[in-house]
Amino acid sequence: MSLHITPSGKTFAAVVREIDLRNPLSASQVEEIEQALADYGVLSFPNQPLNDDQQQVFIERFGPPSLVTLAELKTANSAHPHFFDVSTVEDDGAQIDPESARGMYLRANLLWHTDGSQAQPPIRLTALSARQLPPEPPDTEYADMRAAYDALSDATKAQIEDLKAEHSIFYSRAKMGMKMSDFTADAMSKRPPVIHPLVRSNPRTGRKSLYLASHASHVIGMPLEAGRALIEELTEHATRPQFVYSHKWHPYELVMWDDSWTMHRAVPYSGTHPRVLRWSGVREVAPV
Ligand code: OGA
Ligand code: MN
């Protein structure tokens, strides 16, 4: 049976029905989801009450799962080192202190970013499972970096065609007030800065897109401030309302997105009802 896909955003994003992600996916289902990711970028699957083992089997159908190595990101449990919780509460139910390393780390999700661009190979796909939501959950916003690229002037397209930016987890976290001393020496040594192109092209559709993130600090070969200004200008352009889809969460939903041509950010939430989303990612198989 084929997937039932309903577009949900203006230029991208779709809802996918007629599939139960608790069951192992067939090769043709994986192919249909891959094609839908290439076409729509952000897919939401309603009513998918996955447990951890099912979420693990699901993501492994799409490639190598990303290993969560930062001590700051508590893994959901030791049997699942590929997961971490985007959560407002500690395991014992207490609110996460916003000034703690974990709190600051998670708060950086408020910045427009691409998951895993601070790694090489970077993360290709993210799957986020809504395990616990407040009665009025905050949205997650997504930006269509393909539509944003298409809307650039020819001069800007030519200017950025071959440019590369440096990405570092410490750059995005410093924006939230984290200091180097908040990271373990081990975490620092495992996370050297990496370099990625500003423009990528999708292997399935051939369409070009901007590749930006809060982790992108400067442009290789440009004076630091000029490169930083260019990154900021492109980010501002790419996140204008016409390129943004705002996702409304429902309990037990799984949202999966293609990090190669979308950016996203969390929306501030100050309520006391817990919000727990279980994060998992799939890496690119080759450097980007
Ligand atoms: C993420 C993320 C945003 C949110 O899970 O990678 O950035 O709204 N989440 O929680
Ligand atoms: Mn994210």
Tab-separated table of C-alpha atoms and ligand atoms in Angstrom:
chain	number	residue	atom	x	y	z
A	1	MET	CA	0.000	0.000	0.000
A	2	SER	CA	1.375	3.400	-0.814
A	3	LEU	CA	1.630	6.361	1.518
A	4	HIS	CA	-1.078	8.965	1.725
A	5	ILE	CA	0.685	12.353	1.491
A	6	THR	CA	-1.040	15.701	2.099
A	7	PRO	CA	1.021	18.895	1.686
A	8	SER	CA	0.847	21.036	4.820
A	9	GLY	CA	3.045	24.097	4.162
A	10	LYS	CA	3.114	26.720	1.409
A	11	THR	CA	6.251	25.486	-0.351
A	12	PHE	CA	7.158	22.299	1.559
A	13	ALA	CA	6.132	19.971	4.441
A	14	ALA	CA	3.516	17.221	4.343
A	15	VAL	CA	1.467	14.909	6.542
A	16	VAL	CA	1.950	11.196	5.890
A	17	ARG	CA	-0.787	8.677	6.665
A	18	GLU	CA	-1.540	5.012	5.923
A	19	ILE	CA	1.587	3.670	7.594
A	20	ASP	CA	2.285	2.183	11.022
A	21	LEU	CA	5.859	3.006	11.940
A	22	ARG	CA	5.858	0.438	14.765
A	23	ASN	CA	6.226	-2.253	12.114
A	24	PRO	CA	9.548	-2.711	10.317
A	25	LEU	CA	9.419	-0.814	7.017
A	26	SER	CA	9.613	-2.604	3.690
A	27	ALA	CA	12.176	-1.467	1.113
A	28	SER	CA	9.424	0.167	-0.934
A	29	GLN	CA	8.133	2.091	2.099
A	30	VAL	CA	11.659	3.342	2.815
A	31	GLU	CA	11.944	4.436	-0.807
A	32	GLU	CA	8.587	6.245	-0.672
A	33	ILE	CA	9.583	8.074	2.506
A	34	GLU	CA	12.979	9.011	1.015
A	35	GLN	CA	11.220	10.424	-2.046
A	36	ALA	CA	8.735	12.306	0.135
A	37	LEU	CA	11.646	13.781	2.122
A	38	ALA	CA	13.248	14.929	-1.130
A	39	ASP	CA	9.963	16.462	-2.282
A	40	TYR	CA	8.608	17.904	0.993
A	41	GLY	CA	11.570	18.172	3.413
A	42	VAL	CA	9.466	17.885	6.596
A	43	LEU	CA	7.095	14.943	7.130
A	44	SER	CA	4.749	14.494	10.053
A	45	PHE	CA	3.356	11.072	10.833
A	46	PRO	CA	0.293	11.380	13.121
A	47	ASN	CA	-0.568	8.746	15.728
A	48	GLN	CA	2.713	6.843	15.956
A	49	PRO	CA	3.093	5.726	19.574
A	50	LEU	CA	6.597	4.332	19.126
A	51	ASN	CA	8.664	2.834	21.885
A	52	ASP	CA	12.446	3.274	21.858
A	53	ASP	CA	13.207	-0.019	20.150
A	54	GLN	CA	10.714	0.753	17.388
A	55	GLN	CA	12.135	4.251	16.890
A	56	GLN	CA	15.630	2.738	16.691
A	57	VAL	CA	14.611	0.144	14.077
A	58	PHE	CA	12.824	2.882	12.117
A	59	ILE	CA	15.773	5.276	11.850
A	60	GLU	CA	18.263	2.529	11.037
A	61	ARG	CA	16.319	1.833	7.841
A	62	PHE	CA	17.549	5.213	6.545
A	63	GLY	CA	21.266	4.962	7.272
A	64	PRO	CA	23.788	5.041	10.104
A	65	PRO	CA	22.249	6.469	13.273
A	66	SER	CA	24.050	9.398	14.804
A	67	LEU	CA	25.750	8.670	18.087
A	68	VAL	CA	25.102	11.223	20.833
A	69	THR	CA	28.525	11.888	22.331
A	70	LEU	CA	28.097	15.037	24.398
A	71	ALA	CA	27.737	14.450	28.116
A	72	GLU	CA	25.629	17.644	28.134
A	73	LEU	CA	22.955	15.774	26.202
A	74	LYS	CA	21.752	13.064	28.491
A	75	THR	CA	20.863	10.025	26.434
A	76	ALA	CA	17.335	8.742	26.896
A	77	ASN	CA	18.763	5.564	28.394
A	78	SER	CA	21.978	3.619	28.127
A	79	ALA	CA	20.446	1.017	25.808
A	80	HIS	CA	19.854	3.785	23.255
A	81	PRO	CA	23.009	5.872	22.861
A	82	HIS	CA	21.599	7.303	19.640
A	83	PHE	CA	18.782	9.187	21.335
A	84	PHE	CA	18.521	12.248	23.471
A	85	ASP	CA	15.551	14.070	24.870
A	86	VAL	CA	14.594	17.556	23.809
A	87	SER	CA	12.918	18.001	27.143
A	88	THR	CA	11.825	20.566	29.690
A	89	VAL	CA	12.259	18.114	32.591
A	90	GLU	CA	14.988	15.968	34.130
A	91	ASP	CA	14.418	12.219	34.500
A	92	ASP	CA	13.022	12.770	38.009
A	93	GLY	CA	10.402	15.196	36.651
A	94	ALA	CA	12.063	18.384	37.993
A	95	GLN	CA	12.191	21.322	35.558
A	96	ILE	CA	15.546	21.582	33.787
A	97	ASP	CA	17.426	24.593	35.167
A	98	PRO	CA	17.725	26.993	32.206
A	99	GLU	CA	21.145	28.117	33.444
A	100	SER	CA	22.541	24.564	33.693
A	101	ALA	CA	24.718	23.219	30.864
A	102	ARG	CA	21.802	21.055	29.698
A	103	GLY	CA	19.392	23.987	29.905
A	104	MET	CA	21.639	26.289	27.900
A	105	TYR	CA	22.407	23.562	25.402
A	106	LEU	CA	18.710	22.966	24.739
A	107	ARG	CA	17.899	26.683	24.711
A	108	ALA	CA	20.147	27.039	21.657
A	109	ASN	CA	17.352	25.225	19.773
A	110	LEU	CA	15.649	28.641	19.745
A	111	LEU	CA	18.211	29.714	17.138
A	112	TRP	CA	17.618	28.769	13.509
A	113	HIS	CA	19.769	25.693	12.957
A	114	THR	CA	20.391	22.514	11.058
A	115	ASP	CA	20.910	19.420	13.199
A	116	GLY	CA	24.424	18.059	13.080
A	117	SER	CA	25.974	20.551	10.665
A	118	GLN	CA	28.750	20.831	13.246
A	119	ALA	CA	29.860	17.312	12.301
A	120	GLN	CA	31.509	15.819	9.251
A	121	PRO	CA	29.729	13.886	7.803
A	122	PRO	CA	26.769	15.921	9.080
A	123	ILE	CA	23.353	14.605	10.013
A	124	ARG	CA	21.109	13.972	7.022
A	125	LEU	CA	17.762	13.219	8.666
A	126	THR	CA	16.190	13.838	12.060
A	127	ALA	CA	13.263	11.890	13.530
A	128	LEU	CA	11.626	13.458	16.575
A	129	SER	CA	8.997	11.530	18.500
A	130	ALA	CA	6.521	13.447	20.691
A	131	ARG	CA	6.462	11.425	23.914
A	132	GLN	CA	4.871	14.031	26.172
A	133	LEU	CA	3.296	17.338	25.213
A	134	PRO	CA	1.800	20.176	27.252
A	135	PRO	CA	-1.896	20.981	26.628
A	136	GLU	CA	-0.878	23.866	24.357
A	137	PRO	CA	2.439	22.786	22.903
A	138	PRO	CA	4.779	25.325	21.309
A	139	ASP	CA	5.258	24.922	17.548
A	140	THR	CA	8.514	24.007	15.857
A	141	GLU	CA	9.323	26.256	12.888
A	142	TYR	CA	10.956	25.026	9.687
A	143	ALA	CA	12.499	27.033	6.849
A	144	ASP	CA	12.563	25.882	3.223
A	145	MET	CA	16.176	26.466	2.185
A	146	ARG	CA	15.391	25.404	-1.377
A	147	ALA	CA	12.697	28.051	-1.915
A	148	ALA	CA	15.002	30.537	-0.155
A	149	TYR	CA	17.828	29.669	-2.564
A	150	ASP	CA	15.554	29.996	-5.606
A	151	ALA	CA	14.524	33.487	-4.466
A	152	LEU	CA	18.110	34.820	-4.312
A	153	SER	CA	19.287	37.214	-7.014
A	154	ASP	CA	21.479	35.753	-9.753
A	155	ALA	CA	24.355	37.886	-8.448
A	156	THR	CA	24.066	36.410	-4.942
A	157	LYS	CA	23.745	32.887	-6.349
A	158	ALA	CA	26.966	33.440	-8.304
A	159	GLN	CA	28.704	34.975	-5.277
A	160	ILE	CA	27.970	32.051	-2.944
A	161	GLU	CA	28.138	29.153	-5.424
A	162	ASP	CA	31.560	27.911	-4.302
A	163	LEU	CA	31.764	29.388	-0.805
A	164	LYS	CA	32.224	27.260	2.294
A	165	ALA	CA	31.532	28.023	5.938
A	166	GLU	CA	33.045	26.742	9.157
A	167	HIS	CA	30.579	25.156	11.606
A	168	SER	CA	31.216	24.528	15.285
A	169	ILE	CA	28.974	23.442	18.161
A	170	PHE	CA	30.869	25.815	20.429
A	171	TYR	CA	29.968	28.772	18.220
A	172	SER	CA	26.193	28.222	18.503
A	173	ARG	CA	26.397	27.415	22.216
A	174	ALA	CA	28.495	30.523	22.970
A	175	LYS	CA	25.554	32.545	21.611
A	176	MET	CA	23.497	31.157	24.525
A	177	GLY	CA	26.108	32.103	27.108
A	178	MET	CA	27.849	28.738	27.357
A	179	LYS	CA	31.545	28.885	28.043
A	180	MET	CA	34.229	26.480	26.928
A	181	SER	CA	34.492	25.392	30.567
A	182	ASP	CA	30.888	24.146	30.401
A	183	PHE	CA	32.087	21.375	28.081
A	184	THR	CA	34.213	18.417	29.068
A	185	ALA	CA	37.673	18.172	27.487
A	186	ASP	CA	36.481	14.947	25.904
A	187	ALA	CA	33.485	16.667	24.277
A	188	MET	CA	35.741	19.454	22.979
A	189	SER	CA	38.243	17.062	21.438
A	190	LYS	CA	35.474	15.071	19.735
A	191	ARG	CA	33.962	18.196	18.179
A	192	PRO	CA	36.534	19.981	16.009
A	193	PRO	CA	35.093	22.666	13.699
A	194	VAL	CA	34.139	21.377	10.241
A	195	ILE	CA	33.687	22.974	6.823
A	196	HIS	CA	30.613	22.681	4.577
A	197	PRO	CA	29.464	24.364	1.357
A	198	LEU	CA	26.922	27.206	1.605
A	199	VAL	CA	25.010	25.705	-1.326
A	200	ARG	CA	24.031	22.055	-1.612
A	201	SER	CA	22.144	20.198	-4.247
A	202	ASN	CA	19.699	17.399	-3.590
A	203	PRO	CA	20.766	14.084	-5.142
A	204	ARG	CA	17.157	13.113	-5.976
A	205	THR	CA	15.676	16.364	-7.224
A	206	GLY	CA	18.831	18.171	-8.360
A	207	ARG	CA	17.491	21.315	-6.690
A	208	LYS	CA	19.908	23.645	-4.944
A	209	SER	CA	19.450	24.906	-1.405
A	210	LEU	CA	21.219	27.039	1.174
A	211	TYR	CA	23.089	25.174	3.892
A	212	LEU	CA	23.230	27.340	7.000
A	213	ALA	CA	22.986	26.852	10.750
A	214	SER	CA	23.521	28.655	14.041
A	215	HIS	CA	26.775	26.669	14.140
A	216	ALA	CA	28.105	28.438	11.010
A	217	SER	CA	30.613	30.997	12.255
A	218	HIS	CA	32.424	32.414	9.219
A	219	VAL	CA	33.122	31.948	5.530
A	220	ILE	CA	36.400	30.401	4.430
A	221	GLY	CA	38.565	32.873	2.509
A	222	MET	CA	36.524	35.962	3.508
A	223	PRO	CA	37.434	38.455	6.254
A	224	LEU	CA	35.805	37.185	9.457
A	225	GLU	CA	33.276	39.995	9.887
A	226	ALA	CA	32.276	40.075	6.213
A	227	GLY	CA	31.715	36.304	6.189
A	228	ARG	CA	29.746	36.466	9.400
A	229	ALA	CA	27.585	39.270	7.961
A	230	LEU	CA	26.950	37.214	4.825
A	231	ILE	CA	25.826	34.215	6.916
A	232	GLU	CA	23.521	36.466	8.935
A	233	GLU	CA	22.089	38.105	5.834
A	234	LEU	CA	21.391	34.740	4.157
A	235	THR	CA	19.845	33.371	7.363
A	236	GLU	CA	17.572	36.385	7.648
A	237	HIS	CA	16.540	35.963	4.017
A	238	ALA	CA	15.906	32.222	4.349
A	239	THR	CA	13.709	32.573	7.425
A	240	ARG	CA	11.324	35.182	6.061
A	241	PRO	CA	7.675	34.182	6.623
A	242	GLN	CA	7.109	33.036	3.030
A	243	PHE	CA	9.698	30.286	3.499
A	244	VAL	CA	8.555	29.147	6.953
A	245	TYR	CA	6.244	26.304	7.967
A	246	SER	CA	5.121	26.272	11.599
A	247	HIS	CA	4.466	22.779	12.862
A	248	LYS	CA	1.694	22.173	15.405
A	249	TRP	CA	2.465	19.121	17.510
A	250	HIS	CA	0.042	16.365	18.459
A	251	PRO	CA	0.651	13.606	20.995
A	252	TYR	CA	2.429	10.510	19.624
A	253	GLU	CA	3.354	12.250	16.420
A	254	LEU	CA	6.693	11.566	14.754
A	255	VAL	CA	8.183	14.360	12.672
A	256	MET	CA	11.021	13.558	10.333
A	257	TRP	CA	12.970	16.110	8.327
A	258	ASP	CA	15.753	16.399	5.809
A	259	ASP	CA	18.514	18.482	7.385
A	260	SER	CA	20.254	18.973	4.039
A	261	TRP	CA	17.652	21.467	2.774
A	262	THR	CA	15.655	22.635	5.786
A	263	MET	CA	16.472	24.632	8.929
A	264	HIS	CA	14.386	24.703	12.080
A	265	ARG	CA	14.038	26.317	15.481
A	266	ALA	CA	12.084	25.891	18.686
A	267	VAL	CA	9.580	28.522	19.793
A	268	PRO	CA	9.916	29.812	23.404
A	269	TYR	CA	7.894	27.859	25.943
A	270	SER	CA	7.645	28.820	29.577
A	271	GLY	CA	4.804	26.570	30.754
A	272	THR	CA	5.293	24.069	33.544
A	273	HIS	CA	3.673	21.079	31.814
A	274	PRO	CA	6.465	18.762	30.620
A	275	ARG	CA	7.403	18.616	26.945
A	276	VAL	CA	9.478	15.583	25.992
A	277	LEU	CA	10.505	14.863	22.403
A	278	ARG	CA	12.831	11.942	21.741
A	279	TRP	CA	15.471	12.919	19.211
A	280	SER	CA	17.220	10.569	16.790
A	281	GLY	CA	19.314	11.313	13.736
A	282	VAL	CA	20.744	9.607	10.652
A	283	ARG	CA	24.172	10.602	9.354
A	284	GLU	CA	25.250	11.269	5.791
A	285	VAL	CA	27.398	8.390	4.580
A	286	ALA	CA	30.050	10.649	2.995
A	287	PRO	CA	31.543	14.054	3.881
A	288	VAL	CA	29.589	17.079	2.665
B	1	OGA	C1	15.426	19.349	17.562
B	1	OGA	C2	14.964	20.742	17.741
B	1	OGA	C3	13.044	22.111	18.300
B	1	OGA	C4	11.871	22.041	19.217
B	1	OGA	O1	14.779	18.452	18.102
B	1	OGA	O2	16.422	19.121	16.851
B	1	OGA	O3	15.651	21.642	17.362
B	1	OGA	O4	10.849	22.710	18.942
B	1	OGA	N1	13.755	20.877	18.317
B	1	OGA	O5	11.973	21.353	20.236
B	2	MN	MN	17.360	20.767	16.144
